[in-house]
Short mmCIF file of C-alpha atoms in Angstrom, two decimals:
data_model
loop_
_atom_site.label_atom_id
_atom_site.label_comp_id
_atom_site.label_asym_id
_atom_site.label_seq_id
_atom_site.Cartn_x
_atom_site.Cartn_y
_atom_site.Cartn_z
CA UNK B 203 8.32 -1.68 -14.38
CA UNK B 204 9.69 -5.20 -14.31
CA UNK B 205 8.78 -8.12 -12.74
CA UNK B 206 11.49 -7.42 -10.45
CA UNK B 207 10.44 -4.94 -8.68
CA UNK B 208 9.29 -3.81 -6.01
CA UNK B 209 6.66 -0.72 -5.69
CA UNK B 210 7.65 1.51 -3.15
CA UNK B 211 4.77 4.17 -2.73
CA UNK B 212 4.25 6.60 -0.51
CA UNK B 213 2.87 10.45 0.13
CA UNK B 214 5.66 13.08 2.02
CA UNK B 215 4.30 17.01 2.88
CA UNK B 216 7.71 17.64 4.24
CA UNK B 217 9.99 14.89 3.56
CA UNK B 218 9.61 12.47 6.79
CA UNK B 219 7.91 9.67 5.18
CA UNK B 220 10.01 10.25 2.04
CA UNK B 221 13.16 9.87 3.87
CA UNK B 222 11.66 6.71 5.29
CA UNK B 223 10.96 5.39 1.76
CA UNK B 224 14.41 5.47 0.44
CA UNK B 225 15.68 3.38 3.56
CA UNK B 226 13.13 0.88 3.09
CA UNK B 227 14.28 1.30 -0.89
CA UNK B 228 17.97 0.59 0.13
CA UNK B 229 16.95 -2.49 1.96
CA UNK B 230 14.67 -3.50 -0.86
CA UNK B 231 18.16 -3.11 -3.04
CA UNK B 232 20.26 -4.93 -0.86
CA UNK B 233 19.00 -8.09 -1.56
CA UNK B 234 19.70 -9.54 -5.39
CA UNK B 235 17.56 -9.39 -8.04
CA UNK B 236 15.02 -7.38 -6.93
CA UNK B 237 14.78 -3.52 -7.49
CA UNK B 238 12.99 -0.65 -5.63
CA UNK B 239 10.46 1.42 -7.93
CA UNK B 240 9.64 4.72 -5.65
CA UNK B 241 6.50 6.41 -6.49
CA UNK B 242 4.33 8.92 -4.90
CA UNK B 243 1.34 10.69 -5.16
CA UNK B 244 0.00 13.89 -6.01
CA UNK B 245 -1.25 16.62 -3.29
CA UNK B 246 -5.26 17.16 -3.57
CA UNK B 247 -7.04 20.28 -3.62
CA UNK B 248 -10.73 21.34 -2.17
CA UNK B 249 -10.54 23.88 -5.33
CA UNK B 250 -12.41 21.97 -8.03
CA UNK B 251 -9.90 23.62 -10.40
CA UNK B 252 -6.37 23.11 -8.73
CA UNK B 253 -4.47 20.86 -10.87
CA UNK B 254 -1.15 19.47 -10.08
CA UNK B 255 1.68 19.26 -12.65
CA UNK B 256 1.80 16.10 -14.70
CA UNK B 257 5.31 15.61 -13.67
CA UNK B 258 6.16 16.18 -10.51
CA UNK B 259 9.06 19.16 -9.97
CA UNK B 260 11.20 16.62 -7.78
CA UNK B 261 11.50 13.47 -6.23
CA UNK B 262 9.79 10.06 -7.10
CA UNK B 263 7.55 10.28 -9.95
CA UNK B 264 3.77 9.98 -9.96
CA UNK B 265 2.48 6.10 -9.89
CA UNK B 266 -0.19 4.68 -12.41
CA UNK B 267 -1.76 2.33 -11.59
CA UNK B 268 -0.40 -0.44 -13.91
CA UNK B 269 2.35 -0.33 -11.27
CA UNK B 270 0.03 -2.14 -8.61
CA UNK B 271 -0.27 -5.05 -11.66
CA UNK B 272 3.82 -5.30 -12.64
CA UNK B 273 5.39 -4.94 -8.98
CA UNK B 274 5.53 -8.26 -6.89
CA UNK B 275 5.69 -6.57 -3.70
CA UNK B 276 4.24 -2.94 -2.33
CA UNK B 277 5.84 -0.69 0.37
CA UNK B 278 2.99 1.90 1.18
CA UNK B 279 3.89 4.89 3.57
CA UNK B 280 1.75 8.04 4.61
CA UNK B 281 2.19 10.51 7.36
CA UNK B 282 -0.57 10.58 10.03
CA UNK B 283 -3.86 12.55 9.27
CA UNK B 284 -5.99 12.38 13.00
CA UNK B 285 -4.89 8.31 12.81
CA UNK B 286 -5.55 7.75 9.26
CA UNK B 287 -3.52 8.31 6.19
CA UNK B 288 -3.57 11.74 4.35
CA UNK B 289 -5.94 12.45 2.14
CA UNK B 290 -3.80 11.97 -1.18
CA UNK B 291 -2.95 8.65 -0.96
CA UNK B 292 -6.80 7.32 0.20
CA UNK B 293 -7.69 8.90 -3.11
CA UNK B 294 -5.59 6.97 -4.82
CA UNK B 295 -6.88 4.22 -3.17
CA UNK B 296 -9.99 5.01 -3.80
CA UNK B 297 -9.72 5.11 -7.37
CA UNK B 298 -8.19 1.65 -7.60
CA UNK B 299 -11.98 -0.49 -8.22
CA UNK B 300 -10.64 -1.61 -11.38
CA UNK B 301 -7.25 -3.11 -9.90
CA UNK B 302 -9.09 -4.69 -7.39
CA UNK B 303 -11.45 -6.42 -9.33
CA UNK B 304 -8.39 -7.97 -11.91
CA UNK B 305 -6.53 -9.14 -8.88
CA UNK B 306 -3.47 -7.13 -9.17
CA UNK B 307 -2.10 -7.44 -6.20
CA UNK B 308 -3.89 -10.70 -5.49
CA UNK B 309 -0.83 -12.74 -3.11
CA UNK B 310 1.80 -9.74 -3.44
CA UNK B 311 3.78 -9.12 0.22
CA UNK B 312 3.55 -6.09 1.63
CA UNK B 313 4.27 -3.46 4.45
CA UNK B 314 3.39 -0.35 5.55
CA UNK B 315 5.38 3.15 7.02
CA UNK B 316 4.10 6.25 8.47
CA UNK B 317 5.96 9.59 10.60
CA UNK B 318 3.72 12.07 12.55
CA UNK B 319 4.77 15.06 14.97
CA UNK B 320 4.28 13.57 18.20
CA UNK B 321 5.19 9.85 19.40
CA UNK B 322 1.68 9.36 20.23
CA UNK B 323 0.05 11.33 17.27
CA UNK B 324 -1.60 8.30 15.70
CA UNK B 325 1.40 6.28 14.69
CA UNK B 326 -0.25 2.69 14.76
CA UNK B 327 -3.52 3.57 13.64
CA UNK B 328 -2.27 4.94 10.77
CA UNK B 329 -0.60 1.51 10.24
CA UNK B 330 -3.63 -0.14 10.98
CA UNK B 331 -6.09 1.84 8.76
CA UNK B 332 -2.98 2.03 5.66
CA UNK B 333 -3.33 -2.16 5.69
CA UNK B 334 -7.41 -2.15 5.41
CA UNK B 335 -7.00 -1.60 1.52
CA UNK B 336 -4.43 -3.85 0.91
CA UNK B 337 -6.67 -7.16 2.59
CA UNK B 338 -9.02 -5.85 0.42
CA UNK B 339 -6.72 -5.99 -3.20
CA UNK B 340 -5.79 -10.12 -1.54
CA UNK B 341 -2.11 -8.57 -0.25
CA UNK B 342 -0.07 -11.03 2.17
CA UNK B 343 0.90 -8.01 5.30
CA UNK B 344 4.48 -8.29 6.67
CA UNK B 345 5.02 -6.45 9.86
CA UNK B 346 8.97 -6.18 11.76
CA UNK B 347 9.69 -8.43 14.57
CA UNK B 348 11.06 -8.04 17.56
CA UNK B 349 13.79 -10.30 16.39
CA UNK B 350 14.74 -7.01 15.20
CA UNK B 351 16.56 -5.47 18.55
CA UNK B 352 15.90 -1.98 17.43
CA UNK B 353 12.29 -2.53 18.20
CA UNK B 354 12.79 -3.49 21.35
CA UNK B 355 14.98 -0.49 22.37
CA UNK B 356 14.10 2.58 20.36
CA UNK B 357 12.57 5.69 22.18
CA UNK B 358 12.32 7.36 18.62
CA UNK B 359 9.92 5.72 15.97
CA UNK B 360 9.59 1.51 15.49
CA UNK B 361 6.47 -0.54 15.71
CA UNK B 362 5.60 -4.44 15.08
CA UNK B 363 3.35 -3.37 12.36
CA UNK B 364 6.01 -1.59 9.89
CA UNK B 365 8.90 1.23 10.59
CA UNK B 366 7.75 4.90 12.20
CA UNK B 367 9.31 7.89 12.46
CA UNK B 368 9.14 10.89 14.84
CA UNK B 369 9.63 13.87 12.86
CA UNK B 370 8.34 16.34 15.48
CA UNK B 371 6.44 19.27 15.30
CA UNK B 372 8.21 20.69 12.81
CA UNK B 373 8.77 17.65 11.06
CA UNK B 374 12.22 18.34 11.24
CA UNK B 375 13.73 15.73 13.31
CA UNK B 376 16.32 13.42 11.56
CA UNK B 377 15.81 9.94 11.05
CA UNK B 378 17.50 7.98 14.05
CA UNK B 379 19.74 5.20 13.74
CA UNK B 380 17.12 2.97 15.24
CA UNK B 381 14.28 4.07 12.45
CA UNK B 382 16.80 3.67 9.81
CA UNK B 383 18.05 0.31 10.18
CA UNK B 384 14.05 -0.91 11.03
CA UNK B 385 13.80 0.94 7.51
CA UNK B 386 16.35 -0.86 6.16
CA UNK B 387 15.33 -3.77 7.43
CA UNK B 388 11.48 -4.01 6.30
CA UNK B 389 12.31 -3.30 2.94
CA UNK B 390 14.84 -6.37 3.19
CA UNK B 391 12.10 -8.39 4.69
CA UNK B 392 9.48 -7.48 1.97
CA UNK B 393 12.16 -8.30 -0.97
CA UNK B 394 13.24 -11.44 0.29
CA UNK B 395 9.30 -12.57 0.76
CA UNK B 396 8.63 -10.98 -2.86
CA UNK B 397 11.43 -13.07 -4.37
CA UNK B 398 10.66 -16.42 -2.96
CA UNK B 399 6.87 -16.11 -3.75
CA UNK B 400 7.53 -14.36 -7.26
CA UNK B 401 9.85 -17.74 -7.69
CA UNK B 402 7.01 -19.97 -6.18
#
């Protein structure tokens, strides 16, 4: 990973909050000089023996976490588990003592994205709870706002505190035009903060 870029991670069961990654990846993109690195994590298992592959079959590939040291910016996005983020990406988290105590994301911006079934199912919690590690690791939170007119009028997904989507029940439901350009539009946010205090 360069020192251009910017870490886009995130955890998708059905494709929602993946979908939502590659919009905030194409705003990331739109700005010069800065490029959008999308990782994800692997599923866990309660089996003590289920092992996932060591390459993933499709999509983003698995992050290490050296990529927390070489980004200059972090996009993290879950789908909502009961409020919370699923269960894959706190274990990552988890595991990340040894980041934390070199400072590797000491002064890197950030932001956070998250889809759930329902338009109350835990949406901003999830946002909430996803930023609680990231204080921790010294990370500088960017949220959208409501200079943003899509946040004022969407009846889909959008929140102050990063980009939502409603995926339904099914988690079927396409991204609207409203979550896409608030997509778009973090991951310009986060790039342009990234470059100016990467330059600083």
């Amino acid at each position: 990973m360069s020192q251009s870029d910017i870490l886009v991670l995130y955890y998708s069961r059905y494709g929602a909050t993946r979908d939502l990654a590659r919009l905030i990846a194409e705003g990331i993109e739109s700005m010069p000089g800065v490029n959008a690195r999308l990782r994800t994590v692997p599923a866990i298992s309660a089996v003590c023996e289920a092992t996932e592959a060591a390459v993933p079959t499709d999509g983003a590939p698995y992050v290490e976490y050296a990529d927390l040291k070489e980004c200059i910016g972090l996009a993290l996005g879950s789908p909502t588990r009961f409020g919370n983020m699923a269960a894959p990406m706190k274990y990552f988290w988890d595991g990340s003592s040894s980041e934390w105590l070199n400072g590797a994301l000491v002064g890197k911006p950030a932001c956070v994205f998250t889809s759930s079934g329902s338009l109350h199912g835990g949406q901003e919690s999830t946002l909430l709870t996803m930023m609680i590690p990231l204080l921790h690791h010294g990370m500088m939170l960017m949220g959208i706002p409501y200079s943003e007119p899509d946040l004022m009028s969407t009846s889909s997904g959008g929140s102050p505190y990063g980009v939502t989507h409603l995926a339904h029940a099914d988690g079927r439901a396409p991204i609207s035009a409203e979550e896409q350009r608030l997509a778009i539009a973090q991951g310009k946010r986060l790039a342009i903060a990234a470059l100016k205090l990467n330059q600083g």
